[in-house]
Amino acid sequence: MRPDLATSAFDSLLLDAVPDQETLRRTYAMPGDAAVRKQMTELTDQTRQLIACSSLVLIASADADGNHDVSPRGGPAGFVTVLDSRTVAIPDATGNKRLDTLQNVIATGRAGLLFVIPGRATTLRMNGRACVSTRPDLLSQLTAVGKPPASALVVGIDEVYPHCPKSFLRGSVWKPEEWLAADAQPTSAEVTQAQLRMPDLTIAEIEQTEADALKYRYE
């Protein structure tokens, strides 16, 4: 693509982007031994405990065409169930019903997880095979997030390792004194109004819809 044909900053930067993994590796030092050795294929007692403390997990997935998605899942600490040392199950809660994550998993059979523990900088990364199950005997074992799940995302572990806490520390994620003021960002309703591109829809109407959705979030 010629520079004069670039239509966005990305298009321009893509012209001389890092072309291959060999070039990329020359930009960085090799990882330390610990960073490599801590990657495992099954859970330890300690990583099981991290999962039991986590009330938020971010799920990365992609469809058959390589279009990616990251979606959060939340519940009481321990809502993700460890079925054995190489398998975990995440109950599906009522959401927007787009089913982006579940459809991606069915298409590719893969998913990546990042377990987050509120107030702690330690996170746990997990990658592996994935499937969607509606088996009743499985669903009955899972912690209901409001009501019994209609399905569960099951991940067979290929890789699991604790992630360096530096990102959370750099972002002051758990330091309220360093958070921006609430009015420094647009409200959820303002963002939604801009996204929907429906001029007749008022902020007040969106705020009421959001309030109702949160009130009945378990239905």
CSV table of C-alpha atoms in Angstrom, one decimal:
chain,number,residue,atom,x,y,z
A,1,MET,CA,0.0,0.0,0.0
A,2,ARG,CA,1.4,3.4,-0.9
A,3,PRO,CA,1.5,6.0,1.9
A,4,ASP,CA,-0.9,8.2,0.0
A,5,LEU,CA,-3.5,5.4,0.0
A,6,ALA,CA,-3.3,4.9,3.8
A,7,THR,CA,-6.8,5.6,5.3
A,8,SER,CA,-5.9,5.4,9.0
A,9,ALA,CA,-3.0,5.6,11.4
A,10,PHE,CA,-3.0,1.8,11.5
A,11,ASP,CA,-2.7,1.6,7.7
A,12,SER,CA,0.3,4.0,7.8
A,13,LEU,CA,2.1,2.2,10.6
A,14,LEU,CA,1.5,-1.2,9.0
A,15,LEU,CA,3.7,-0.1,6.1
A,16,ASP,CA,6.9,-0.5,8.1
A,17,ALA,CA,5.7,-2.7,10.9
A,18,VAL,CA,7.9,-5.5,12.4
A,19,PRO,CA,7.8,-8.1,9.6
A,20,ASP,CA,8.5,-11.4,11.4
A,21,GLN,CA,9.3,-13.0,14.7
A,22,GLU,CA,13.0,-13.0,14.1
A,23,THR,CA,13.1,-9.3,13.8
A,24,LEU,CA,10.8,-8.9,16.8
A,25,ARG,CA,13.1,-11.1,18.9
A,26,ARG,CA,16.1,-8.9,18.1
A,27,THR,CA,14.2,-6.0,19.8
A,28,TYR,CA,14.0,-7.7,23.1
A,29,ALA,CA,16.3,-9.8,25.4
A,30,MET,CA,15.4,-13.4,25.8
A,31,PRO,CA,13.0,-14.3,28.7
A,32,GLY,CA,14.5,-15.4,32.0
A,33,ASP,CA,14.5,-19.1,33.0
A,34,ALA,CA,11.7,-18.5,35.5
A,35,ALA,CA,9.4,-16.9,33.0
A,36,VAL,CA,9.7,-20.1,30.8
A,37,ARG,CA,9.7,-22.7,33.6
A,38,LYS,CA,6.5,-21.4,35.3
A,39,GLN,CA,4.4,-22.4,32.3
A,40,MET,CA,2.7,-25.7,33.1
A,41,THR,CA,0.1,-28.0,31.6
A,42,GLU,CA,-1.8,-28.6,34.8
A,43,LEU,CA,-2.9,-26.9,37.9
A,44,THR,CA,-1.0,-26.9,41.2
A,45,ASP,CA,-2.6,-26.5,44.6
A,46,GLN,CA,-1.6,-22.8,44.5
A,47,THR,CA,-3.1,-22.1,41.1
A,48,ARG,CA,-6.3,-23.9,42.2
A,49,GLN,CA,-6.4,-21.5,45.1
A,50,LEU,CA,-6.0,-18.5,42.8
A,51,ILE,CA,-9.0,-19.7,40.7
A,52,ALA,CA,-11.0,-20.2,43.9
A,53,CYS,CA,-10.3,-16.5,44.8
A,54,SER,CA,-11.1,-15.1,41.4
A,55,SER,CA,-14.4,-13.3,40.9
A,56,LEU,CA,-13.6,-12.1,37.4
A,57,VAL,CA,-12.2,-13.9,34.3
A,58,LEU,CA,-11.5,-12.4,30.9
A,59,ILE,CA,-12.1,-14.8,28.0
A,60,ALA,CA,-10.3,-14.4,24.7
A,61,SER,CA,-11.6,-16.2,21.7
A,62,ALA,CA,-11.6,-16.0,17.9
A,63,ASP,CA,-13.9,-17.2,15.1
A,64,ALA,CA,-13.0,-19.3,12.1
A,65,ASP,CA,-11.9,-16.2,10.2
A,66,GLY,CA,-9.5,-15.0,12.9
A,67,ASN,CA,-11.8,-12.2,14.2
A,68,HIS,CA,-10.9,-11.9,17.9
A,69,ASP,CA,-13.0,-11.1,21.0
A,70,VAL,CA,-12.4,-10.6,24.7
A,71,SER,CA,-15.3,-10.8,27.0
A,72,PRO,CA,-15.5,-10.6,30.9
A,73,ARG,CA,-17.3,-13.1,33.1
A,74,GLY,CA,-18.0,-12.4,36.8
A,75,GLY,CA,-19.4,-14.1,39.8
A,76,PRO,CA,-18.7,-14.9,43.4
A,77,ALA,CA,-15.2,-15.9,44.2
A,78,GLY,CA,-14.7,-19.5,43.0
A,79,PHE,CA,-17.5,-19.3,40.5
A,80,VAL,CA,-15.2,-21.0,38.0
A,81,THR,CA,-15.1,-24.7,38.9
A,82,VAL,CA,-12.0,-26.9,38.7
A,83,LEU,CA,-13.1,-30.2,37.4
A,84,ASP,CA,-9.6,-31.8,37.5
A,85,SER,CA,-6.0,-30.7,37.3
A,86,ARG,CA,-6.4,-30.0,33.5
A,87,THR,CA,-10.0,-28.9,33.2
A,88,VAL,CA,-12.1,-25.9,34.3
A,89,ALA,CA,-15.7,-24.9,33.7
A,90,ILE,CA,-17.2,-21.5,33.6
A,91,PRO,CA,-21.0,-21.1,34.0
A,92,ASP,CA,-22.7,-18.9,31.5
A,93,ALA,CA,-24.8,-16.1,32.9
A,94,THR,CA,-27.5,-14.1,31.2
A,95,GLY,CA,-25.9,-11.4,29.1
A,96,ASN,CA,-26.7,-9.6,25.9
A,97,LYS,CA,-27.4,-12.9,24.2
A,98,ARG,CA,-25.0,-12.2,21.3
A,99,LEU,CA,-23.2,-15.4,22.3
A,100,ASP,CA,-19.9,-14.1,20.7
A,101,THR,CA,-17.6,-16.1,23.0
A,102,LEU,CA,-19.6,-19.3,22.8
A,103,GLN,CA,-20.0,-19.2,19.0
A,104,ASN,CA,-16.3,-18.5,18.6
A,105,VAL,CA,-15.4,-21.5,20.9
A,106,ILE,CA,-17.7,-23.8,18.9
A,107,ALA,CA,-16.1,-22.6,15.7
A,108,THR,CA,-12.4,-23.0,16.7
A,109,GLY,CA,-12.4,-25.1,19.9
A,110,ARG,CA,-9.9,-22.7,21.6
A,111,ALA,CA,-10.0,-20.1,24.3
A,112,GLY,CA,-7.7,-18.1,26.6
A,113,LEU,CA,-8.5,-17.0,30.1
A,114,LEU,CA,-7.1,-14.4,32.5
A,115,PHE,CA,-8.2,-14.8,36.1
A,116,VAL,CA,-8.4,-11.6,38.1
A,117,ILE,CA,-8.6,-11.2,41.9
A,118,PRO,CA,-10.0,-7.9,43.1
A,119,GLY,CA,-7.5,-6.0,45.3
A,120,ARG,CA,-4.6,-8.3,44.2
A,121,ALA,CA,-2.0,-7.8,41.5
A,122,THR,CA,-1.5,-11.5,40.9
A,123,THR,CA,-3.3,-12.9,37.8
A,124,LEU,CA,-3.4,-16.3,36.2
A,125,ARG,CA,-3.3,-17.0,32.5
A,126,MET,CA,-4.7,-20.1,30.9
A,127,ASN,CA,-4.9,-21.2,27.3
A,128,GLY,CA,-6.3,-24.4,25.8
A,129,ARG,CA,-8.9,-26.4,24.0
A,130,ALA,CA,-12.4,-25.4,24.7
A,131,CYS,CA,-16.0,-26.5,24.2
A,132,VAL,CA,-19.5,-25.5,25.2
A,133,SER,CA,-21.4,-28.1,27.3
A,134,THR,CA,-25.1,-28.3,28.3
A,135,ARG,CA,-24.7,-31.7,30.0
A,136,PRO,CA,-27.0,-31.6,33.1
A,137,ASP,CA,-24.7,-33.4,35.4
A,138,LEU,CA,-22.0,-30.8,34.7
A,139,LEU,CA,-24.2,-27.8,35.1
A,140,SER,CA,-25.5,-29.1,38.4
A,141,GLN,CA,-21.9,-28.9,39.8
A,142,LEU,CA,-21.4,-25.3,38.9
A,143,THR,CA,-21.9,-22.2,41.1
A,144,ALA,CA,-25.0,-20.5,39.7
A,145,VAL,CA,-24.4,-16.9,38.8
A,146,GLY,CA,-27.9,-15.7,39.7
A,147,LYS,CA,-29.7,-18.8,38.3
A,148,PRO,CA,-28.6,-22.2,36.9
A,149,PRO,CA,-26.5,-21.7,33.8
A,150,ALA,CA,-27.9,-22.7,30.4
A,151,SER,CA,-24.4,-23.8,29.4
A,152,ALA,CA,-20.8,-23.9,30.5
A,153,LEU,CA,-17.6,-23.0,28.8
A,154,VAL,CA,-15.2,-25.9,29.5
A,155,VAL,CA,-11.4,-25.4,29.0
A,156,GLY,CA,-8.9,-28.2,28.7
A,157,ILE,CA,-5.6,-26.7,29.9
A,158,ASP,CA,-2.7,-26.6,27.5
A,159,GLU,CA,-0.8,-23.8,29.2
A,160,VAL,CA,-1.3,-22.2,32.6
A,161,TYR,CA,1.1,-19.7,34.3
A,162,PRO,CA,0.9,-16.8,36.7
A,163,HIS,CA,1.3,-13.5,35.0
A,164,CYS,CA,3.7,-10.8,36.1
A,165,PRO,CA,1.8,-8.2,38.3
A,166,LYS,CA,3.6,-5.2,36.7
A,167,SER,CA,0.7,-4.2,34.4
A,168,PHE,CA,-1.7,-3.9,37.4
A,169,LEU,CA,0.8,-2.0,39.4
A,170,ARG,CA,1.6,0.4,36.5
A,171,GLY,CA,-2.1,1.0,36.0
A,172,SER,CA,-2.8,1.6,39.7
A,173,VAL,CA,-5.7,-0.7,39.2
A,174,TRP,CA,-6.4,-1.1,42.9
A,175,LYS,CA,-5.4,2.4,44.1
A,176,PRO,CA,-8.6,4.4,44.3
A,177,GLU,CA,-6.6,7.5,45.2
A,178,GLU,CA,-5.1,7.4,41.7
A,179,TRP,CA,-8.3,6.7,39.8
A,180,LEU,CA,-9.7,9.4,37.6
A,181,ALA,CA,-12.8,11.3,38.8
A,182,ALA,CA,-16.1,9.8,37.7
A,183,ASP,CA,-16.8,12.9,35.5
A,184,ALA,CA,-13.5,12.5,33.6
A,185,GLN,CA,-15.1,9.9,31.4
A,186,PRO,CA,-18.4,9.8,29.4
A,187,THR,CA,-21.1,7.9,31.2
A,188,SER,CA,-22.3,4.5,30.1
A,189,ALA,CA,-25.4,6.0,28.7
A,190,GLU,CA,-23.5,8.6,26.7
A,191,VAL,CA,-21.3,5.9,25.2
A,192,THR,CA,-24.3,3.8,24.3
A,193,GLN,CA,-26.2,6.7,22.7
A,194,ALA,CA,-23.2,7.4,20.5
A,195,GLN,CA,-22.8,3.8,19.6
A,196,LEU,CA,-26.5,3.3,18.7
A,197,ARG,CA,-26.6,6.3,16.4
A,198,MET,CA,-30.3,6.9,17.2
A,199,PRO,CA,-30.8,10.6,17.6
A,200,ASP,CA,-34.4,10.3,19.1
A,201,LEU,CA,-33.1,8.1,21.9
A,202,THR,CA,-32.5,10.2,25.0
A,203,ILE,CA,-29.8,9.8,27.7
A,204,ALA,CA,-32.6,9.4,30.3
A,205,GLU,CA,-34.2,6.5,28.4
A,206,ILE,CA,-30.9,4.7,28.1
A,207,GLU,CA,-30.2,5.3,31.8
A,208,GLN,CA,-33.6,3.8,32.7
A,209,THR,CA,-32.9,0.8,30.4
A,210,GLU,CA,-29.5,0.2,32.0
A,211,ALA,CA,-31.0,0.5,35.5
A,212,ASP,CA,-33.7,-2.1,34.7
A,213,ALA,CA,-31.1,-4.4,33.2
A,214,LEU,CA,-29.0,-4.2,36.3
A,215,LYS,CA,-32.0,-4.7,38.6
A,216,TYR,CA,-33.0,-7.8,36.7
A,217,ARG,CA,-29.5,-8.9,35.8
A,218,TYR,CA,-30.1,-12.5,37.0
A,219,GLU,CA,-33.1,-13.1,34.8
